[in-house]
Coordinates of C-alpha atoms in Angstrom, one line a residue:
M1 CA 113.0 111.5 106.7
T2 CA 112.1 115.0 105.5
S3 CA 112.1 115.3 101.5
D4 CA 114.0 117.8 99.7
P5 CA 111.5 120.3 96.8
D6 CA 115.5 120.6 95.6
A7 CA 116.6 117.2 94.7
P8 CA 117.2 116.4 91.0
D9 CA 114.7 113.6 89.9
D10 CA 116.8 112.9 86.6
R11 CA 118.8 109.9 88.8
A12 CA 119.2 108.3 85.2
A13 CA 122.3 111.4 84.7
R14 CA 123.5 111.1 87.7
R15 CA 124.5 107.1 86.8
R16 CA 125.1 109.0 83.4
F17 CA 128.2 111.4 84.9
M18 CA 129.2 109.3 86.8
A19 CA 130.6 107.0 84.2
E20 CA 131.5 109.9 82.7
L21 CA 134.4 110.4 85.6
W22 CA 135.2 106.9 85.6
D23 CA 135.3 108.2 82.1
V24 CA 138.1 110.5 82.9
M25 CA 140.2 107.9 85.9
R26 CA 140.8 105.9 82.1
A27 CA 142.0 108.5 79.7
H28 CA 144.7 108.8 82.8
R29 CA 145.3 104.9 83.7
T30 CA 148.9 105.6 83.9
R31 CA 148.9 108.2 86.2
V32 CA 145.8 106.6 88.6
A33 CA 147.5 103.2 88.5
A34 CA 150.6 105.1 89.7
S35 CA 149.6 107.2 92.4
V36 CA 148.1 104.4 93.7
V37 CA 151.4 102.4 94.1
L38 CA 152.5 105.3 96.0
L39 CA 149.0 105.7 97.9
L40 CA 149.7 101.8 99.0
A41 CA 153.3 102.8 99.8
A42 CA 152.7 105.8 101.9
K43 CA 150.4 104.4 103.6
V44 CA 152.1 100.4 104.2
A45 CA 154.5 103.3 105.4
T46 CA 152.0 104.7 108.0
V47 CA 150.7 101.0 109.5
A48 CA 154.2 100.0 109.7
V49 CA 155.5 103.5 111.7
P50 CA 153.5 102.2 115.6
L51 CA 155.0 98.6 114.7
L52 CA 158.5 99.9 115.1
L53 CA 157.9 102.5 117.8
K54 CA 156.9 99.2 119.7
R55 CA 160.5 97.8 119.0
I56 CA 161.9 100.8 120.3
I57 CA 159.9 101.2 123.8
D58 CA 160.1 97.3 123.9
D59 CA 164.3 97.6 124.1
F60 CA 164.8 100.5 126.1
S61 CA 161.4 99.2 128.7
Q62 CA 163.9 96.2 129.2
P63 CA 165.3 95.8 133.2
R64 CA 168.9 95.5 130.9
L65 CA 169.1 98.7 128.4
P66 CA 170.6 97.3 125.6
L67 CA 174.8 97.6 124.9
Q68 CA 174.5 99.8 122.5
L69 CA 172.2 102.3 120.7
P70 CA 169.9 100.6 118.2
A71 CA 170.4 103.2 115.6
Y72 CA 169.0 101.4 112.7
L73 CA 165.6 101.5 114.4
L74 CA 165.4 104.9 115.0
V75 CA 166.9 106.0 112.3
G76 CA 164.6 103.5 110.5
Y77 CA 161.4 105.4 112.2
A78 CA 162.1 108.3 111.1
L79 CA 162.9 108.0 107.7
L80 CA 159.1 106.1 107.7
R81 CA 157.9 109.3 108.7
F82 CA 159.1 110.8 106.0
A83 CA 158.3 108.1 103.3
S84 CA 154.9 108.3 103.9
T85 CA 154.8 112.1 103.8
L86 CA 157.4 111.9 100.5
F87 CA 154.6 109.4 98.9
N88 CA 152.0 111.3 99.7
E89 CA 152.9 114.5 98.1
W90 CA 154.2 112.2 94.8
R91 CA 150.5 110.8 94.9
D92 CA 149.2 114.4 94.5
L93 CA 151.7 115.8 91.9
L94 CA 151.5 113.0 89.5
F95 CA 147.4 113.1 90.2
A96 CA 147.1 117.4 89.7
R97 CA 147.1 116.9 86.5
V98 CA 143.7 114.4 86.2
T99 CA 142.0 117.0 88.2
L100 CA 142.3 119.8 87.1
G101 CA 142.6 118.5 83.6
A102 CA 139.2 117.1 84.5
V103 CA 138.6 120.8 85.7
S104 CA 139.6 122.6 82.5
T105 CA 137.8 119.6 80.4
Y106 CA 134.4 120.3 82.1
A107 CA 134.5 123.7 81.8
C108 CA 135.4 124.3 78.6
K109 CA 132.7 121.4 77.6
T110 CA 129.6 123.4 79.4
F111 CA 130.8 127.0 78.2
A112 CA 130.4 125.0 74.3
H113 CA 127.5 123.6 75.8
L114 CA 125.9 126.6 77.0
H115 CA 126.6 128.6 73.3
A116 CA 124.8 125.3 72.0
L117 CA 121.7 125.5 74.0
G118 CA 119.0 127.2 71.8
P119 CA 117.0 131.6 72.9
R120 CA 114.9 130.0 75.0
F121 CA 117.3 128.8 76.9
H122 CA 118.9 131.6 77.1
A123 CA 115.9 133.8 76.9
R124 CA 115.0 132.4 80.8
R125 CA 118.6 132.1 82.4
Q126 CA 120.3 134.8 84.8
V127 CA 124.3 134.8 84.4
G128 CA 125.0 135.8 87.6
S129 CA 123.2 132.9 89.5
L130 CA 124.5 130.8 86.4
L131 CA 128.9 131.5 87.6
P132 CA 128.6 130.2 90.3
D133 CA 126.4 127.1 90.2
I134 CA 129.6 126.3 87.2
D135 CA 131.9 127.5 89.5
R136 CA 131.0 124.6 92.5
G137 CA 130.5 122.7 90.3
T138 CA 134.1 122.6 88.1
S139 CA 135.2 122.1 92.2
G140 CA 133.1 119.8 93.3
I141 CA 134.1 117.6 90.1
A142 CA 137.6 118.1 91.4
Y143 CA 136.8 117.2 94.8
L144 CA 135.2 113.8 93.7
L145 CA 137.6 111.9 91.2
G146 CA 140.5 112.7 94.4
V147 CA 138.1 111.9 96.6
G148 CA 137.4 107.9 96.1
L149 CA 140.6 107.4 95.4
F150 CA 143.0 108.9 97.8
T151 CA 140.7 109.3 100.7
I152 CA 137.7 106.5 101.0
V153 CA 140.5 103.6 99.3
P154 CA 143.0 104.3 101.2
T155 CA 141.0 104.7 104.6
L156 CA 140.0 101.3 103.7
V157 CA 142.6 99.4 103.5
E158 CA 144.4 101.2 106.6
I159 CA 141.6 99.7 108.7
G160 CA 141.5 97.1 106.9
L161 CA 145.3 96.6 107.4
V162 CA 145.0 97.5 111.3
L163 CA 142.7 94.9 112.0
V164 CA 144.8 92.2 110.4
I165 CA 147.6 93.2 112.9
M166 CA 145.2 93.3 115.7
L167 CA 143.6 89.9 115.2
R168 CA 146.9 88.5 114.7
R169 CA 149.0 90.3 117.8
Y170 CA 146.5 90.6 120.3
P171 CA 143.2 88.7 121.6
G172 CA 139.4 89.2 119.7
G173 CA 138.2 91.6 121.5
Y174 CA 140.5 95.1 120.5
A175 CA 139.7 93.9 116.6
A176 CA 135.7 93.6 117.5
V177 CA 135.7 97.3 119.6
I178 CA 137.4 98.5 116.1
A179 CA 134.9 96.8 113.6
V180 CA 131.9 97.9 116.1
T181 CA 133.5 101.2 116.2
F182 CA 133.5 101.6 112.9
L183 CA 129.6 100.4 112.1
L184 CA 128.4 103.0 114.5
Y185 CA 130.1 105.9 113.3
T186 CA 129.8 104.8 109.8
G187 CA 125.7 104.4 110.2
F188 CA 125.8 107.4 112.5
T189 CA 127.1 109.3 109.4
L190 CA 125.6 108.0 106.6
V191 CA 121.7 109.1 109.1
F192 CA 123.1 112.7 109.9
T193 CA 124.3 112.8 106.6
A194 CA 121.8 112.7 104.4
R195 CA 119.5 114.7 107.1
R196 CA 121.6 117.9 106.1
V197 CA 122.7 118.0 103.1
M198 CA 118.3 119.5 101.9
Y199 CA 120.0 122.3 103.8
Q200 CA 123.0 122.6 102.4
R201 CA 121.1 122.6 98.8
R202 CA 118.7 124.6 99.5
V203 CA 122.2 126.9 101.3
N204 CA 123.5 126.6 97.3
K205 CA 120.1 128.1 95.6
L206 CA 119.8 130.5 98.1
D207 CA 123.3 131.6 97.4
S208 CA 123.1 131.1 93.4
R209 CA 119.5 133.6 93.3
A210 CA 121.8 136.0 96.0
K211 CA 124.2 136.5 92.9
G212 CA 121.6 136.5 90.9
Q213 CA 120.0 139.4 92.2
M214 CA 123.3 141.9 92.6
A215 CA 124.2 141.0 88.3
D216 CA 121.2 141.6 87.5
S217 CA 120.8 144.9 89.7
L218 CA 124.1 146.1 88.4
L219 CA 123.9 145.6 85.0
N220 CA 120.7 147.7 85.0
Y221 CA 122.2 150.2 87.4
D222 CA 121.2 153.2 85.1
T223 CA 117.3 151.5 85.5
V224 CA 117.4 151.7 89.4
K225 CA 118.9 155.9 89.3
Y226 CA 115.9 156.3 86.8
F227 CA 113.3 155.5 89.7
A228 CA 115.6 155.7 93.0
N229 CA 115.2 152.2 93.8
E230 CA 118.3 151.8 95.5
A231 CA 116.4 150.9 98.9
H232 CA 113.9 148.6 97.2
E233 CA 117.2 146.9 95.2
A234 CA 118.9 146.9 98.7
A235 CA 115.3 145.3 100.4
K236 CA 115.4 143.1 97.9
F237 CA 118.8 141.6 98.2
S238 CA 118.8 141.8 102.0
S239 CA 115.5 139.6 102.2
T240 CA 117.3 137.2 100.2
M241 CA 120.7 137.3 102.4
G242 CA 117.8 136.7 105.5
H243 CA 117.0 133.5 103.9
W244 CA 120.4 132.6 103.1
R245 CA 121.7 132.7 106.4
D246 CA 118.7 131.5 108.1
A247 CA 119.1 128.1 106.1
G248 CA 123.0 128.2 106.7
I249 CA 122.4 128.4 110.7
K250 CA 120.0 125.5 110.0
N251 CA 123.1 123.7 108.0
Q252 CA 126.0 125.1 110.6
R253 CA 123.5 123.4 113.2
A254 CA 122.7 119.7 111.0
L255 CA 126.8 120.0 110.5
F256 CA 127.2 120.7 114.8
L257 CA 124.7 117.5 115.9
L258 CA 127.1 115.9 112.8
H259 CA 130.4 117.0 114.0
V260 CA 129.9 115.7 117.6
G261 CA 127.8 112.7 117.2
Q262 CA 131.2 111.5 115.7
S263 CA 133.5 112.3 117.4
G264 CA 131.2 110.7 120.4
V265 CA 131.1 107.2 119.0
I266 CA 135.5 108.1 118.4
A267 CA 136.0 109.3 122.0
V268 CA 134.0 106.1 123.1
G269 CA 135.7 103.1 121.1
V270 CA 138.7 104.3 122.3
A271 CA 137.6 104.8 125.8
A272 CA 137.0 100.8 125.4
I273 CA 140.0 100.3 123.8
M274 CA 142.6 101.9 126.3
L275 CA 140.5 100.6 129.0
L276 CA 141.2 96.5 128.0
A277 CA 145.0 97.5 127.1
G278 CA 145.3 99.0 130.5
Q279 CA 143.8 95.5 132.1
D280 CA 145.9 93.2 130.2
V281 CA 149.2 95.5 130.8
L282 CA 148.1 95.5 134.7
A283 CA 147.6 91.4 134.9
G284 CA 150.5 91.1 133.5
R285 CA 149.8 89.8 129.5
M286 CA 151.0 92.8 128.0
R287 CA 154.3 95.2 127.6
V288 CA 153.7 99.0 128.1
G289 CA 155.1 98.6 124.1
D290 CA 151.2 96.8 123.2
L291 CA 150.3 99.9 125.2
V292 CA 151.9 102.2 123.1
L293 CA 151.2 100.6 119.6
I294 CA 147.2 99.7 120.9
N295 CA 147.0 103.7 121.1
A296 CA 148.7 104.0 118.2
Y297 CA 146.6 102.5 116.6
A298 CA 143.2 102.8 118.2
L299 CA 144.6 106.5 117.0
Q300 CA 145.1 105.6 113.6
V301 CA 142.2 104.1 112.5
C302 CA 140.2 107.0 114.3
L303 CA 141.6 110.0 112.7
P304 CA 141.3 108.2 109.6
L305 CA 137.4 106.7 110.8
N306 CA 136.6 111.1 111.3
A307 CA 138.4 112.1 107.8
L308 CA 136.1 108.9 106.0
G309 CA 133.5 110.7 107.9
F310 CA 135.2 114.3 106.4
V311 CA 134.8 112.9 103.7
Y312 CA 131.2 111.5 103.0
R313 CA 131.0 114.9 104.2
E314 CA 132.1 117.1 101.7
S315 CA 131.4 114.1 99.2
R316 CA 128.0 115.0 99.7
D317 CA 127.9 118.5 99.5
A318 CA 130.6 118.3 96.3
W319 CA 127.8 116.0 94.6
V320 CA 125.4 118.7 95.6
N321 CA 127.8 121.5 94.3
A322 CA 127.5 119.3 90.5
E323 CA 124.5 118.0 89.8
R324 CA 123.8 122.3 89.1
L325 CA 126.5 121.8 86.5
F326 CA 125.2 118.0 85.8
A327 CA 121.6 120.0 84.8
L328 CA 123.3 122.1 82.7
L329 CA 124.5 119.6 80.6
G330 CA 121.5 117.9 80.5
E331 CA 120.1 120.9 79.1
R332 CA 119.3 119.8 75.9
P333 CA 119.0 121.8 72.1
E334 CA 116.0 123.0 70.5
M335 CA 118.2 122.3 67.6
P336 CA 120.5 119.9 68.5
E337 CA 123.9 119.7 65.7
V338 CA 123.4 116.5 63.7
P339 CA 127.5 115.7 62.6
G340 CA 127.8 115.3 59.2
L341 CA 125.3 117.6 57.1
P342 CA 126.9 119.7 54.1
A343 CA 128.1 123.6 54.0
L344 CA 125.5 125.8 52.4
V345 CA 127.9 126.7 49.2
P346 CA 126.0 130.3 49.1
S347 CA 126.8 132.3 45.6
A348 CA 124.1 134.6 44.2
G349 CA 123.0 134.2 47.6
E350 CA 118.4 134.3 46.4
V351 CA 116.6 133.5 49.7
V352 CA 113.5 131.8 49.3
F353 CA 110.1 131.2 52.1
E354 CA 108.6 128.2 50.9
H355 CA 105.1 128.1 53.2
V356 CA 107.0 128.7 56.4
G357 CA 104.9 128.1 59.9
F358 CA 105.9 128.3 63.0
D359 CA 104.9 128.7 67.0
Y360 CA 106.8 129.9 69.7
E361 CA 103.8 127.8 71.9
P362 CA 101.2 125.3 70.6
G363 CA 98.3 127.6 69.6
R364 CA 100.1 131.0 68.9
P365 CA 101.6 130.9 65.8
A366 CA 104.1 132.9 65.1
L367 CA 104.4 132.7 61.4
D368 CA 101.4 131.5 59.8
D369 CA 102.1 130.3 55.7
V370 CA 104.3 132.9 54.9
S371 CA 105.9 132.4 50.4
L372 CA 108.4 134.8 49.6
R373 CA 111.8 135.3 48.1
I374 CA 114.9 138.1 47.4
P375 CA 116.5 137.7 44.3
P376 CA 119.9 137.9 44.4
G377 CA 121.2 141.5 44.6
T378 CA 117.3 143.0 45.8
T379 CA 116.7 144.6 49.0
L380 CA 113.4 143.3 50.2
A381 CA 111.5 145.2 53.3
V382 CA 109.2 144.2 56.0
V383 CA 107.2 145.9 58.0
G384 CA 104.2 145.5 60.3
R385 CA 103.1 146.3 64.3
S386 CA 104.8 144.8 67.1
G387 CA 104.1 141.2 67.4
S388 CA 103.2 140.6 63.5
G389 CA 106.2 138.2 63.2
K390 CA 109.0 140.5 61.3
S391 CA 112.5 139.6 63.3
T392 CA 110.9 135.9 63.5
L393 CA 111.9 135.8 60.1
A394 CA 115.4 136.7 60.4
R395 CA 115.4 134.0 63.4
L396 CA 114.4 131.4 60.9
L397 CA 117.4 132.4 58.3
L398 CA 120.0 132.6 60.4
R399 CA 118.4 129.0 61.6
F400 CA 118.0 130.1 65.8
Y401 CA 115.0 127.6 64.9
D402 CA 113.6 125.6 62.3
P403 CA 110.0 125.8 61.0
D404 CA 107.4 123.8 62.0
R405 CA 106.1 124.1 58.7
G406 CA 107.3 124.5 54.9
R407 CA 111.0 125.8 54.1
I408 CA 114.0 128.0 53.8
L409 CA 116.0 127.8 50.7
I410 CA 119.1 130.0 50.0
D411 CA 120.6 129.8 46.7
G412 CA 118.2 126.2 46.5
Q413 CA 119.3 125.1 49.2
D414 CA 117.2 123.6 52.3
I415 CA 118.6 125.9 54.9
R416 CA 117.1 122.9 57.4
H417 CA 119.5 120.0 55.5
C418 CA 123.0 122.5 56.1
S419 CA 125.2 123.7 58.7
P420 CA 124.2 126.7 61.1
A421 CA 127.5 127.4 61.5
S422 CA 127.7 127.5 57.3
V423 CA 124.8 129.4 57.6
R424 CA 125.3 132.3 59.2
R425 CA 128.6 132.3 57.7
A426 CA 126.9 133.7 54.8
I427 CA 124.6 135.9 56.7
G428 CA 125.7 139.2 57.8
V429 CA 123.2 140.9 60.5
V430 CA 123.2 144.3 62.4
P431 CA 121.3 143.8 65.3
Q432 CA 118.1 146.6 66.7
D433 CA 120.4 146.4 70.3
A434 CA 124.2 145.9 69.0
A435 CA 125.9 143.8 72.1
L436 CA 129.7 144.7 72.1
F437 CA 132.1 142.1 74.3
N438 CA 134.3 144.1 77.0
D439 CA 136.7 144.7 75.0
T440 CA 138.2 147.2 72.6
I441 CA 136.7 149.0 69.7
A442 CA 138.8 147.3 67.5
S443 CA 139.0 143.5 68.2
N444 CA 134.6 144.5 69.1
I445 CA 134.8 145.2 65.3
G446 CA 137.1 143.0 63.4
Y447 CA 134.9 140.1 65.4
A448 CA 132.9 139.9 62.3
R449 CA 136.0 138.1 60.8
A450 CA 138.7 136.4 62.3
G451 CA 142.1 137.9 61.2
A452 CA 141.2 141.1 59.2
G453 CA 143.4 143.8 59.5
R454 CA 144.2 146.5 61.3
D455 CA 143.4 148.7 57.9
E456 CA 140.2 146.6 57.2
I457 CA 139.1 147.1 60.6
V458 CA 139.4 151.0 59.5
A459 CA 137.6 150.6 56.4
A460 CA 134.6 149.4 57.6
A461 CA 134.3 152.4 60.6
R462 CA 134.8 154.8 58.4
A463 CA 132.0 153.1 55.9
A464 CA 129.6 153.6 58.8
Q465 CA 130.7 156.7 59.5
L466 CA 132.2 155.6 63.1
H467 CA 135.8 156.8 62.3
E468 CA 135.9 160.6 63.1
T469 CA 134.8 159.5 66.5
I470 CA 137.4 157.0 67.1
A471 CA 140.1 158.7 65.8
A472 CA 139.3 161.8 68.7
L473 CA 139.3 159.2 71.5
P474 CA 142.8 159.2 73.1
D475 CA 143.6 155.4 72.4
G476 CA 141.6 155.5 69.4
Y477 CA 140.7 151.9 68.6
D478 CA 142.4 150.6 71.1
S479 CA 139.4 152.3 73.7
P480 CA 138.3 149.3 75.7
V481 CA 133.7 149.8 75.2
G482 CA 133.3 148.9 78.5
E483 CA 130.7 146.0 79.7
R484 CA 128.1 145.9 77.7
G485 CA 129.0 149.1 75.7
V486 CA 128.0 151.4 78.8
K487 CA 131.6 153.8 77.4
F488 CA 129.8 154.5 73.9
S489 CA 126.5 156.1 73.2
G490 CA 123.6 153.7 71.5
G491 CA 123.7 154.9 68.2
E492 CA 128.4 154.7 68.1
R493 CA 127.3 151.5 69.8
Q494 CA 125.0 150.4 66.2
R495 CA 127.8 151.7 64.5
I496 CA 130.4 149.3 65.7
G497 CA 127.1 146.7 64.8
I498 CA 126.7 148.0 61.2
A499 CA 131.0 148.5 61.0
R500 CA 131.1 144.6 61.7
A501 CA 128.5 143.8 59.1
I502 CA 130.7 145.6 56.4
L503 CA 133.8 143.8 57.9
K504 CA 131.9 140.1 57.3
Q505 CA 130.6 141.4 53.6
P506 CA 128.5 138.4 53.6
V507 CA 126.6 137.6 50.8
I508 CA 123.0 137.6 52.9
L509 CA 122.3 141.0 54.4
V510 CA 120.0 141.3 57.7
F511 CA 118.9 144.6 59.0
D512 CA 117.1 144.4 62.5
E513 CA 115.8 148.0 63.1
A514 CA 119.5 148.9 62.5
T515 CA 119.1 152.4 62.6
S516 CA 116.3 152.6 65.2
A517 CA 118.9 154.4 68.1
L518 CA 120.1 156.7 65.7
D519 CA 119.7 160.4 65.0
S520 CA 118.3 161.6 61.6
V521 CA 122.0 163.3 60.7
S522 CA 123.7 159.8 61.5
E523 CA 120.2 157.9 60.2
H524 CA 120.9 160.0 56.7
A525 CA 124.2 159.1 56.4
I526 CA 124.8 155.5 57.5
V527 CA 121.2 154.0 55.7
R528 CA 123.3 156.1 52.1
E529 CA 125.8 154.2 53.1
L530 CA 123.8 150.4 53.8
D531 CA 122.0 151.4 50.5
R532 CA 125.5 151.5 49.1
L533 CA 126.4 148.3 50.7
S534 CA 123.1 146.3 49.5
E535 CA 123.6 147.5 45.7
R536 CA 125.5 143.7 45.4
R537 CA 124.0 141.6 48.0
T538 CA 121.1 139.9 48.9
T539 CA 119.3 142.0 51.7
L540 CA 116.2 141.7 53.7
V541 CA 115.4 144.8 56.3
I542 CA 112.9 144.6 59.1
A543 CA 112.1 148.1 59.6
H544 CA 111.0 150.4 62.0
R545 CA 111.5 153.6 59.9
L546 CA 108.9 153.7 57.0
S547 CA 111.0 156.5 55.2
T548 CA 114.9 153.8 55.5
I549 CA 113.0 151.3 52.8
V550 CA 111.2 153.8 50.2
H551 CA 114.4 152.4 48.0
A552 CA 113.0 149.1 48.7
H553 CA 112.7 146.7 45.8
A554 CA 110.0 145.4 47.0
I555 CA 108.4 145.8 50.4
I556 CA 105.7 143.0 52.7
V557 CA 103.4 144.8 55.3
M558 CA 103.0 141.7 57.8
E559 CA 99.6 141.0 60.7
R560 CA 100.0 138.1 63.0
G561 CA 102.4 136.6 61.4
R562 CA 101.0 136.8 58.1
I563 CA 101.4 138.7 54.9
V564 CA 98.6 141.1 54.5
E565 CA 100.6 143.0 51.0
R566 CA 103.0 143.5 49.2
G567 CA 104.6 145.7 46.5
T568 CA 107.1 148.7 46.2
H569 CA 106.3 151.6 48.1
A570 CA 104.4 153.5 45.6
E571 CA 102.2 150.5 45.4
L572 CA 101.6 150.3 48.3
L573 CA 100.6 153.8 48.6
R574 CA 98.3 153.8 45.9
R575 CA 96.7 151.1 47.4
K576 CA 95.7 153.3 50.6
G577 CA 95.4 149.4 52.7
V578 CA 97.5 149.0 56.0
Y579 CA 101.0 150.7 55.1
A580 CA 99.4 153.3 53.7
R581 CA 97.6 154.1 56.3
L582 CA 101.3 153.2 58.2
W583 CA 103.0 155.4 56.5
L584 CA 100.5 158.7 56.8
L585 CA 101.0 158.3 60.5
Q586 CA 104.8 158.2 60.9
Q587 CA 104.7 161.5 58.2
R588 CA 102.5 162.5 61.5
I589 CA 104.5 161.8 64.1
D590 CA 107.9 162.9 62.0
Q591 CA 106.0 166.4 61.7
D592 CA 105.2 166.8 65.3
Q593 CA 108.2 165.9 66.3
A594 CA 109.9 168.7 64.6
R595 CA 107.1 171.1 65.2
M596 CA 108.7 170.4 68.9
A597 CA 112.1 170.9 68.4
T598 CA 112.1 174.1 66.6
P599 CA 111.4 176.9 69.0
D600 CA 107.6 178.8 68.5
V601 CA 109.6 182.6 67.4
A602 CA 107.0 185.4 68.1
P603 CA 106.1 188.0 65.5
P604 CA 107.1 191.5 65.7
G605 CA 105.5 193.3 69.4
G606 CA 103.4 190.4 69.3
V607 CA 103.3 187.7 71.6
P608 CA 104.0 183.8 70.4
P609 CA 101.3 181.4 68.5

């Protein structure tokens, strides 16, 4: 058999999650038990129908017809057929809570688990391909839950009952034909279904890739337009869909061979049984009713047998669909939640980094022996070139990662020994790019503090110099921002992010290049507001524009993960080191931009200079 390069190797995870499915069944054992009773009752009714039909046919096939209509047999025949359907539907109704509950539980579990995973996972994942994996996985779990109990088990029970009746009433040849047919069918199904699984796995992988490409392209709609790359995107998507189509055709071809082979085995088995029965009727060893009974039982065995093959095939497909979900749940968080960690108890808001070292990758230090202290109520600004480690300080402070070396203290408490949620509740963050939910402006600002009233939200928007902009909108604070906030400019999105931090009222503030998307007028107004907001709070400012941090209590300059200079703005300028060179460079850039923004004025009677 050809090996499948996409097949997962983690069999331990497979056993673990099958055990979890069993735990779901045990948690609903009363409903499961009642469903099994109804299932068995339905199968008994199904098996009894041909026996009653034989009795009716034999009564009417006698040379002398009965003196009165056997109404009880005819009515009983109808009631048995109805009972079989009633018990099956009742069983499905009872078990629906189990399957739907399991789907809901796994969906919620996956959702929570994805939020528990670290930045490294989310940096490499693709939402467009992740969502179909979750959808197919939960559907596969629902199928796997019901299929074993309500298809495989009842089918085997039905076949067993039929074999017992056939052995007791007729020669062993009939049961032998049924048994051989069952064995041949099972062997053929196992072999060809195993071959087909690799095609189904390939189809799923390409389907997820295609959906990921589509989502990525649509999310970057503006970029596609900027570069006039619509044809390129269409060609790339078409190529993936072409591979998906080819894999789907191979999968369908394998399915065709499987179906035809299964039907062929069943046809041979039914033909053999009917030939034996026909000979016995002609020889006078059986009555016509026996022929009808054997035919009914042959079909009653072969149809469930066909269903069993279908179920096995679908179960393998469901497992393939669930594999990605199980793989997601098997992803280990970079910083697993340690139960029982105490909550951080913030007070004045002092922040201390003690000889902190951190590597994103082995051999590539992002921070190297960084020590700093931010006294309560003061502002520390961090500057440096891209990749110098500025933003890493904020990520470590927020416990997105833990230091590889050294420790970080908030009010004397090592945050490594405090629950991450309590650390993050004490810190307000305004990132470089404020990400917004596809909801209203009020909901996006209020996200900072659950239960915040409209007056508090409006006050935060006013402080962020955003209220007038919102008030001019037809729906005001109830205006939707669109997906990722596309209905608003970068500066407006940034101000919503600032309003969030204001509403949160944290002990510690982190501004990660918070004014980078603002124009000069807005920047000046918001910097003043941030200065006012920072007066009573410990503040870490990761700065790009040095003009925004000249009033910081202390400034540190970073290069290659190390602190190379520290002091106030005036002290650093006097040293004429790295900071002074950065300051002069930015002054020249600002002057050039101002010169370009000012139109040249021609002197009287002359030519513009």
